[in-house]
Tab-separated table of C-alpha atoms in Angstrom:
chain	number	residue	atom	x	y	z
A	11	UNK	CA	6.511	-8.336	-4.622
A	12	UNK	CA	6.370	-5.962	-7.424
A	13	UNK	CA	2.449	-6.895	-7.872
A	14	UNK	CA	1.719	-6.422	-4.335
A	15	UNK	CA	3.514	-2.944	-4.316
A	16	UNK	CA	1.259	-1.883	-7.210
A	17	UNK	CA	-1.595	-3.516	-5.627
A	18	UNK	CA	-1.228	-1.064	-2.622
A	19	UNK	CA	-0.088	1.945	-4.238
A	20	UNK	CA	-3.302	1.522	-6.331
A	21	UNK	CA	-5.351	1.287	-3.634
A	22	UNK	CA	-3.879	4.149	-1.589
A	23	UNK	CA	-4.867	5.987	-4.594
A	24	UNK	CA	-8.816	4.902	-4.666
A	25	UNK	CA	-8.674	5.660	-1.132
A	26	UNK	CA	-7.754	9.064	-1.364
A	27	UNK	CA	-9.515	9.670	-5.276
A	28	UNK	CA	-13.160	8.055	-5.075
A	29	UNK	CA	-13.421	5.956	-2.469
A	30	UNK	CA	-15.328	2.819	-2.865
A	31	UNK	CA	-14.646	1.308	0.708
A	32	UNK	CA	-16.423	-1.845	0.570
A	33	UNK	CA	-14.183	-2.610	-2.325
A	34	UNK	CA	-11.193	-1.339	-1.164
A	35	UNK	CA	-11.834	-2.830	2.272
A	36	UNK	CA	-12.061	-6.676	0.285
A	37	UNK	CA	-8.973	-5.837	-1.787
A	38	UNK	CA	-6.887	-4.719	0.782
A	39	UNK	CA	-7.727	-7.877	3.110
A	40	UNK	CA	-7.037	-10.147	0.373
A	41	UNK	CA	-3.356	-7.601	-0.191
A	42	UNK	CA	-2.935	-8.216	3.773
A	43	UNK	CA	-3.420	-12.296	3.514
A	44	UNK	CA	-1.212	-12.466	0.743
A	45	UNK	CA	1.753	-10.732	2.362
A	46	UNK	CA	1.823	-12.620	4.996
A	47	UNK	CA	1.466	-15.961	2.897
A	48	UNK	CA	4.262	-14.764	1.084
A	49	UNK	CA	6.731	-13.557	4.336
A	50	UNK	CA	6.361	-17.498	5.192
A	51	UNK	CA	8.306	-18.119	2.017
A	52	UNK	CA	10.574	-15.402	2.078
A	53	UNK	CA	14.297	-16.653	1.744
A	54	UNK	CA	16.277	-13.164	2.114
A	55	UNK	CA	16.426	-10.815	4.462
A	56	UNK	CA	15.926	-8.209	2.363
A	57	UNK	CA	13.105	-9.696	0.733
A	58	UNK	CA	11.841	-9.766	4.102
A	59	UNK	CA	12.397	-6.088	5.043
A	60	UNK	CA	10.703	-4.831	1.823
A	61	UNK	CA	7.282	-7.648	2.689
A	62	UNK	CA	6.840	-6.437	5.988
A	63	UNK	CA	6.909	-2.682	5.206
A	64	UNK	CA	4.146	-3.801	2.643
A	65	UNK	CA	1.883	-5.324	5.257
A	66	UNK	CA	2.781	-3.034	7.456
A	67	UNK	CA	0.922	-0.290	5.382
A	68	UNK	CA	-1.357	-2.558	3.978
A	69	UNK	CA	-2.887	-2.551	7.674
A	70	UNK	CA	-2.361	1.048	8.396
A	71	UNK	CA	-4.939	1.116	5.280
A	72	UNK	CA	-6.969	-1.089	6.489
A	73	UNK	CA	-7.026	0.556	9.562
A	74	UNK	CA	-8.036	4.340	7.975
A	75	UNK	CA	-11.078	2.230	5.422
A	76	UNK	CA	-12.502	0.968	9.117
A	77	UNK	CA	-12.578	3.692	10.146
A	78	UNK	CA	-14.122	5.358	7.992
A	79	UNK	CA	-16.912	2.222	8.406
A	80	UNK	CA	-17.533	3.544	11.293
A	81	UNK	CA	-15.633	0.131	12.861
A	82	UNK	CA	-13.000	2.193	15.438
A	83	UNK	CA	-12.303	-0.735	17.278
A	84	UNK	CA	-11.627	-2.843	14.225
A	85	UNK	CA	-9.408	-0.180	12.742
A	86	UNK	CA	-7.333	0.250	16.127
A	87	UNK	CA	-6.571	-3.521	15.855
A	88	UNK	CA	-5.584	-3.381	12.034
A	89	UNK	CA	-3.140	-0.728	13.730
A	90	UNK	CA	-1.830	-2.679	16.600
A	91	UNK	CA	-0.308	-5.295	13.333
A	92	UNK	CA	1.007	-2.438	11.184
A	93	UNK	CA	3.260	-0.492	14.026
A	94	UNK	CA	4.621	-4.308	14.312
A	95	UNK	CA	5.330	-5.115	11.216
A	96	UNK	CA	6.596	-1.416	10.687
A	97	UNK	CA	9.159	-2.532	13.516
A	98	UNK	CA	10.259	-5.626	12.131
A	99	UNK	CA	10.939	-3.779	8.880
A	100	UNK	CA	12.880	-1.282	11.065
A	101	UNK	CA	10.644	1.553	9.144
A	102	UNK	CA	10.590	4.498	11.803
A	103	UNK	CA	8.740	6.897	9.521
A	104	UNK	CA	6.008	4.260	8.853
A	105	UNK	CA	6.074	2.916	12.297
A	106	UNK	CA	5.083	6.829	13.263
A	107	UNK	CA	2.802	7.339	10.732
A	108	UNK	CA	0.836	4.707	12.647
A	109	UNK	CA	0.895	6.390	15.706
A	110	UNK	CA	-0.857	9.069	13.371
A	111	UNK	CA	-3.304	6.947	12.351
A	112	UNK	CA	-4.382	5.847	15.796
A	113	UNK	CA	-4.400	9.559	17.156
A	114	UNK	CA	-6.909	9.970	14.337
A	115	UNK	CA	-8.743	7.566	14.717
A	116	UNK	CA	-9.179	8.280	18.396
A	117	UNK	CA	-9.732	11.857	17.479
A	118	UNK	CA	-13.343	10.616	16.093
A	119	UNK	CA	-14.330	8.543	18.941
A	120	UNK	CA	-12.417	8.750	21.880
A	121	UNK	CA	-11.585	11.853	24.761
A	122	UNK	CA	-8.806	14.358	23.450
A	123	UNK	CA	-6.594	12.752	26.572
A	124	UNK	CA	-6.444	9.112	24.371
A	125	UNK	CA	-5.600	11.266	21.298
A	126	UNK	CA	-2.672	12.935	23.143
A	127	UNK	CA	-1.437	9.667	24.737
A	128	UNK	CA	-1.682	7.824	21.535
A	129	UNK	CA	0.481	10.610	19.877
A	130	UNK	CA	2.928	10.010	22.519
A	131	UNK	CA	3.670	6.892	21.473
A	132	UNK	CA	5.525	7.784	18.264
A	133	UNK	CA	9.652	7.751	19.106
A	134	UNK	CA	11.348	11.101	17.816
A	135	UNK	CA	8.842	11.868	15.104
A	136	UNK	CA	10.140	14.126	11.915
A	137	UNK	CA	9.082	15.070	8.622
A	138	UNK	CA	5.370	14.444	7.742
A	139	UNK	CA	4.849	12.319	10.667
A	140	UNK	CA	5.865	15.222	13.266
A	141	UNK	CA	3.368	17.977	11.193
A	142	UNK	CA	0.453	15.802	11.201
A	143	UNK	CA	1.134	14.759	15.020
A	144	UNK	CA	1.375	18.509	15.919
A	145	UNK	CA	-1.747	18.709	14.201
A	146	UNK	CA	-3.889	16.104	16.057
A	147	UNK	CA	-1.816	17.755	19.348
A	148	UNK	CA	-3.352	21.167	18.786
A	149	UNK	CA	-6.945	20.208	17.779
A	150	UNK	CA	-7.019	17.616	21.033
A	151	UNK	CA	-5.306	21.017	23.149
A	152	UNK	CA	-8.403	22.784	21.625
A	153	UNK	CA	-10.909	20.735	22.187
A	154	UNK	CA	-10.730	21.274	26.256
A	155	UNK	CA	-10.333	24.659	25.407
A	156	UNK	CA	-6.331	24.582	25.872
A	157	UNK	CA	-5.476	27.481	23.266
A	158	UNK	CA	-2.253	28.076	24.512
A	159	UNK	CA	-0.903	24.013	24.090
A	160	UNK	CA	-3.156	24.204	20.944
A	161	UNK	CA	-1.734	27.277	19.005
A	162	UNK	CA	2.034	25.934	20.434
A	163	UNK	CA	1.232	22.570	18.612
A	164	UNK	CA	0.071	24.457	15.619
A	165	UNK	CA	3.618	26.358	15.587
A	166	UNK	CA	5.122	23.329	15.935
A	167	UNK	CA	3.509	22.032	12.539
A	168	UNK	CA	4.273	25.129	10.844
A	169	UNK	CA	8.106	25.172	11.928
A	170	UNK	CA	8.621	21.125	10.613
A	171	UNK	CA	6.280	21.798	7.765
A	172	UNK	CA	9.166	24.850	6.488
A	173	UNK	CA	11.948	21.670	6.772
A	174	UNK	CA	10.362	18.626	4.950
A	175	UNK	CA	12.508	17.492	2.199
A	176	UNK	CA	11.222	17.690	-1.831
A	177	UNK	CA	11.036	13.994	-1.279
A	178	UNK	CA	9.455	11.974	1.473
A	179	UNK	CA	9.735	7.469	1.346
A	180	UNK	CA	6.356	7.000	2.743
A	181	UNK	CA	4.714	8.809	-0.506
A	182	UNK	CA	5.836	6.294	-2.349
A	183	UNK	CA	3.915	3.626	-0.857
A	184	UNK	CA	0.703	5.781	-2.306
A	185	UNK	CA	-0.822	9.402	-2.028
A	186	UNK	CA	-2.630	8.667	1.423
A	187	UNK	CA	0.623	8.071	3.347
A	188	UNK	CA	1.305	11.948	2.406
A	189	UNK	CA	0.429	15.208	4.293
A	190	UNK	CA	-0.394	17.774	2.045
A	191	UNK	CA	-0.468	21.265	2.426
A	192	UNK	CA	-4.179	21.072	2.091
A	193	UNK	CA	-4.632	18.613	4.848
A	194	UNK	CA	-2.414	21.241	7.071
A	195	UNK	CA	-4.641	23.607	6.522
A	196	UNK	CA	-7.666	21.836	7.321
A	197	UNK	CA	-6.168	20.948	10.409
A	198	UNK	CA	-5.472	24.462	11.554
A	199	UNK	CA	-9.337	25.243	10.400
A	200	UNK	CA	-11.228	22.678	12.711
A	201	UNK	CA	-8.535	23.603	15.918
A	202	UNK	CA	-9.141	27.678	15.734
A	203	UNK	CA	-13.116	26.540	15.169
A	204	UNK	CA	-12.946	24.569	18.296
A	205	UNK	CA	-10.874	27.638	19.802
A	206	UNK	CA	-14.047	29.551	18.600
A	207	UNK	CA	-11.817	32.118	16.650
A	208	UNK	CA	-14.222	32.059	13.379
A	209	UNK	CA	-12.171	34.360	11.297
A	210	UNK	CA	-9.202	32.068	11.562
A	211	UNK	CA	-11.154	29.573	11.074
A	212	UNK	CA	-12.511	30.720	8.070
A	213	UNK	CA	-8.905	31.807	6.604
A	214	UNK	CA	-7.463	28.656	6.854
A	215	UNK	CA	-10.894	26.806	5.435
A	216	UNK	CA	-10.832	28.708	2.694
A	217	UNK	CA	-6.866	27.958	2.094
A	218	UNK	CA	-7.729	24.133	2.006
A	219	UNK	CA	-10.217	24.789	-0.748
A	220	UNK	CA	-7.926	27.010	-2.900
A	221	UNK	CA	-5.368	24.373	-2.541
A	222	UNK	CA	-7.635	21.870	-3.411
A	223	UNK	CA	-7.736	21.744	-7.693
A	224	UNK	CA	-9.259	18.079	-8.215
A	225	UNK	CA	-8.825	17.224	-11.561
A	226	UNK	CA	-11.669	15.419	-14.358
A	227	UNK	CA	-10.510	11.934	-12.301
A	228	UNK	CA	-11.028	13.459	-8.811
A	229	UNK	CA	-14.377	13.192	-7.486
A	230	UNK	CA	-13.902	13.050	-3.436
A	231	UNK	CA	-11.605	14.240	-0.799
A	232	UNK	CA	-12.500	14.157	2.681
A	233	UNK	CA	-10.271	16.767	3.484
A	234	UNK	CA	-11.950	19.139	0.935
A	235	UNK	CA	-15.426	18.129	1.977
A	236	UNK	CA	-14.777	19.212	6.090
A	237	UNK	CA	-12.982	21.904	5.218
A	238	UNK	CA	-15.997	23.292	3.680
A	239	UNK	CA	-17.974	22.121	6.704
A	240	UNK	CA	-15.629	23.911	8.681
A	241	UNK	CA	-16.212	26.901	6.679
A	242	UNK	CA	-19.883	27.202	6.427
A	243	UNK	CA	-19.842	26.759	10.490
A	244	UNK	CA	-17.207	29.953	10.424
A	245	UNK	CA	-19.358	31.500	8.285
A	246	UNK	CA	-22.723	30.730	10.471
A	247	UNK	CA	-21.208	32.745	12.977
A	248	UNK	CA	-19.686	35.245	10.961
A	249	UNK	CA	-22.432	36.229	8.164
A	250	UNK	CA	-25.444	34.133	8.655
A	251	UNK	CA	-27.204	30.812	7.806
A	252	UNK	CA	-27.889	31.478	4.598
A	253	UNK	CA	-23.776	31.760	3.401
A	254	UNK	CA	-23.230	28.731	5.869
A	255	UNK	CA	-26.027	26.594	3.573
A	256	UNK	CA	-24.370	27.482	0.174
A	257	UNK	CA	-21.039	26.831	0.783
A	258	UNK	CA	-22.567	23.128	2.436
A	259	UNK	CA	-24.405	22.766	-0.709
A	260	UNK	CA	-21.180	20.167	-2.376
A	261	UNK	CA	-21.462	18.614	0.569
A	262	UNK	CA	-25.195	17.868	1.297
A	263	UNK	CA	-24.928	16.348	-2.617
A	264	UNK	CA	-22.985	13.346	-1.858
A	265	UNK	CA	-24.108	10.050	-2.036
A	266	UNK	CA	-25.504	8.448	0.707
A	267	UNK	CA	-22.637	5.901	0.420
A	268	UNK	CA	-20.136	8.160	0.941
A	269	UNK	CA	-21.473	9.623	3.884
A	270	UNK	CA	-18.842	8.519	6.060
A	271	UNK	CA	-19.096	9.362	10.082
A	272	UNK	CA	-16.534	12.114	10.248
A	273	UNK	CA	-18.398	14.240	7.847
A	274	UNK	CA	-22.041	13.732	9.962
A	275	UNK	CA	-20.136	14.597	12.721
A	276	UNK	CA	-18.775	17.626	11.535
A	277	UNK	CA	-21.864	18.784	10.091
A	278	UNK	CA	-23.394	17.324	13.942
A	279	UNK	CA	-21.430	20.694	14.997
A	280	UNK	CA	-23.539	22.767	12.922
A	281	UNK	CA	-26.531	21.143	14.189
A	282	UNK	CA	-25.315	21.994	17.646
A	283	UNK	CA	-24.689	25.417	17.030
A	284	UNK	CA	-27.607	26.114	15.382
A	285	UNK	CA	-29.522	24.734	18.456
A	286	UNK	CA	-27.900	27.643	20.708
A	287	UNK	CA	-29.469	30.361	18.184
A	288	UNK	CA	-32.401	31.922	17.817
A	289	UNK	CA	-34.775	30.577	15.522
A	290	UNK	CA	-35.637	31.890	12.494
A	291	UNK	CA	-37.073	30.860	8.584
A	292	UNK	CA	-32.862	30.176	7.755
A	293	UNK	CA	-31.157	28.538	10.764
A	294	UNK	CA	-34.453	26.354	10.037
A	295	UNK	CA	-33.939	25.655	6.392
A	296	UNK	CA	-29.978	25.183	7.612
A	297	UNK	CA	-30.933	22.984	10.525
A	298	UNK	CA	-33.255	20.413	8.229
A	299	UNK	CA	-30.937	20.459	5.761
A	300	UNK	CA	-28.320	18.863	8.151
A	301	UNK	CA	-30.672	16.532	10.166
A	302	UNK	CA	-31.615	15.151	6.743
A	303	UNK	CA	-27.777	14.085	6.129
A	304	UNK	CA	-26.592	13.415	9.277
A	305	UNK	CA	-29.954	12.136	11.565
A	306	UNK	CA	-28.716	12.138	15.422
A	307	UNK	CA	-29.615	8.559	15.632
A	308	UNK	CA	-26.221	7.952	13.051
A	309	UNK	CA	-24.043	9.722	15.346
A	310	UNK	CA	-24.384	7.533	18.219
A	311	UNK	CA	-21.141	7.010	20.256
A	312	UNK	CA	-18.930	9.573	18.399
C-alpha cells in the first residue's frame, strides 16, 4: 500500500510538473489494475478504506490525463469509478473533488448548463472543493453572459478561499488534488474575459503569472500557460496585437506534444476575436501565428 501511495503521489506530481501523458496515462492504468487486484485481497477494513481512496484518485487522474487526450468521454467514465470508490471509502472531500473534475471536464466540451448540473452533484462542498466549484459556477454563469450569478459565484470562491485550513487531506494524495491560489486566479481571469471586462481580466491574468515562480525542475503548468492566453486576449483589446503576440510568445514555443486541447481552444478565442477586427499587417502576423498552433480542423467538437 505504501508503494502504491508513492506511485500516485509521484504521478500527481508529473502531472502537474512536465507532463508526459502517454506515460503517465500507462502508469496510472497499471496503478488503477493493481488496486483493485489488491482490494480482492484485502483482509481489514481499514486496509480497505485506505485502497479504495487510492483508486478512487487514481481514476480521478486518469480521468484529468484523458482529458487532456482530448478523450472527454473516456475521462467522464474514469470519473463515474472514482466518485464510487470515493464513497465506499466514505471520503467526502475526494468524492467532491470529483464532481470538480467532471464540471471541468464538461467545461471543455459540453454547454455551461451540464457544467452547472454536474457541479450540483457534489453534497455540501467545503474547503478546496467549494472554491474551485464556485469557480467553474461563475465561468459557466459567464459564459451565457450571466454576470450577476457569475461575479456571485466568484464571491463565493473568494469568501471559502479566506477559511481553508493551513492543511488540506486531499494534498496529500499529490499536488494536482490542490487549488492553488494561482489556479484561483486564473479562474477569475477567463470568467471576467468571457464577461468581456478586459481590465479585470487582465489584473487577475497577470496575478496568476506573478504567483507562478516555477523552479529549475518546473517546465509546464497549464494554468500558467492560459493564464497568459487569457492575458494576451485582454491585452488585444486593451493595447493592440502586437502586446497580445509577445506575451503568447511562451506559449506558441511549446512542443507540439504538449499542445493539449484546452490551450488551442483558448488561443481558438483569439482567433475568433481577431476575426471581428479590422485587418491590418499585426492582427495578421497575430492571427497566423495562432492558426499555425491551433489549426481549426484540431478544434473540432470543443
Amino acid at each position: 500500500m505504501s508503494e502504491c501511495t508513492d506511485t500516485l503521489h509521484r504521478l500527481a506530481t508529473d502531472y502537474v510538473l512536465c507532463p508526459d501523458l502517454d506515460r503517465i496515462f500507462v502508469e496510472l492504468t497499471v496503478l488503477r489494475d493493481r488496486l483493485a487486484a489488491v482490494i480482492q485481497r484485502a483482509r481489514r477494513i481499514t486496509d480497505l478504506q485506505e485502497l479504495y481512496v487510492l483508486l478512487a484518485a487514481s481514476c480521478a487522474l486518469l480521468a484529468s490525463v484523458s482529458h487532456d487526450l482530448a478523450e472527454p468521454h473516456a475521462a467522464m467514465i474514469q470519473t463515474d469509478s472514482a466518485a464510487t470508490f470515493a464513497k465506499l471509502a466514505g471520503h467526502r472531500s475526494l468524492e467532491n473533488w470529483v464532481y470538480c473534475t467532471r464540471a471541468m471536464i464538461a467545461s471543455w466540451w459540453e454547454p455551461p448548463a451540464r457544467v452547472l448540473e454536474e457541479a450540483g452533484k457534489a453534497v455540501t462542498p467545503r474547503g478546496i472543493s467549494q472554491v474551485r466549484l464556485s469557480g467553474l459556477v461563475a465561468r459557466a454563469h459567464s459564459q451565457v453572459g450571466n454576470r450577476r450569478e457569475a461575479v456571485a459565484a466568484m464571491d463565493a470562491a473568494r469568501r471559502e478561499r479566506d477559511r481553508l485550513p493551513e492543511h488540506e487531506s486531499l494534498t496529500d494524495l499529490g499536488p494536482v488534488f490542490g487549488f492553488s491560489s494561482a489556479r484561483q486566479h486564473y479562474y477569475d481571469a477567463t470568467t471576467y474575459a468571457r464577461l468581456g471586462e478586459w481590465k479585470r481580466a487582465k489584473s487577475e491574468a497577470e496575478t496568476v503569472i506573478s504567483l507562478y515562480t516555477p523552479t529549475s525542475t518546473q517546465t509546464w503548468s497549464a494554468t500558467l500557460t492560459l493564464a497568459r492566453v487569457t492575458l494576451a486576449r485582454a491585452d488585444l483589446h486593451l493595447t493592440g496585437p502586437d502586446a497580445a503576440l509577445a506575451h503568447l510568445e511562451p506559449v506558441l514555443a511549446i512542443p507540439v506534444g504538449q499542445r493539449i486541447p484546452q490551450v488551442k481552444a483558448a488561443l481558438n478565442g483569439i482567433g475568433s476575436d481577431l476575426a471581428a477586427s479590422a485587418v491590418t499587417p499585426a492582427t495578421r502576423t497575430l492571427g497566423e501565428a495562432v492558426r499555425t498552433f491551433a489549426p481549426r480542423r484540431d478544434l473540432d467538437g470543443q
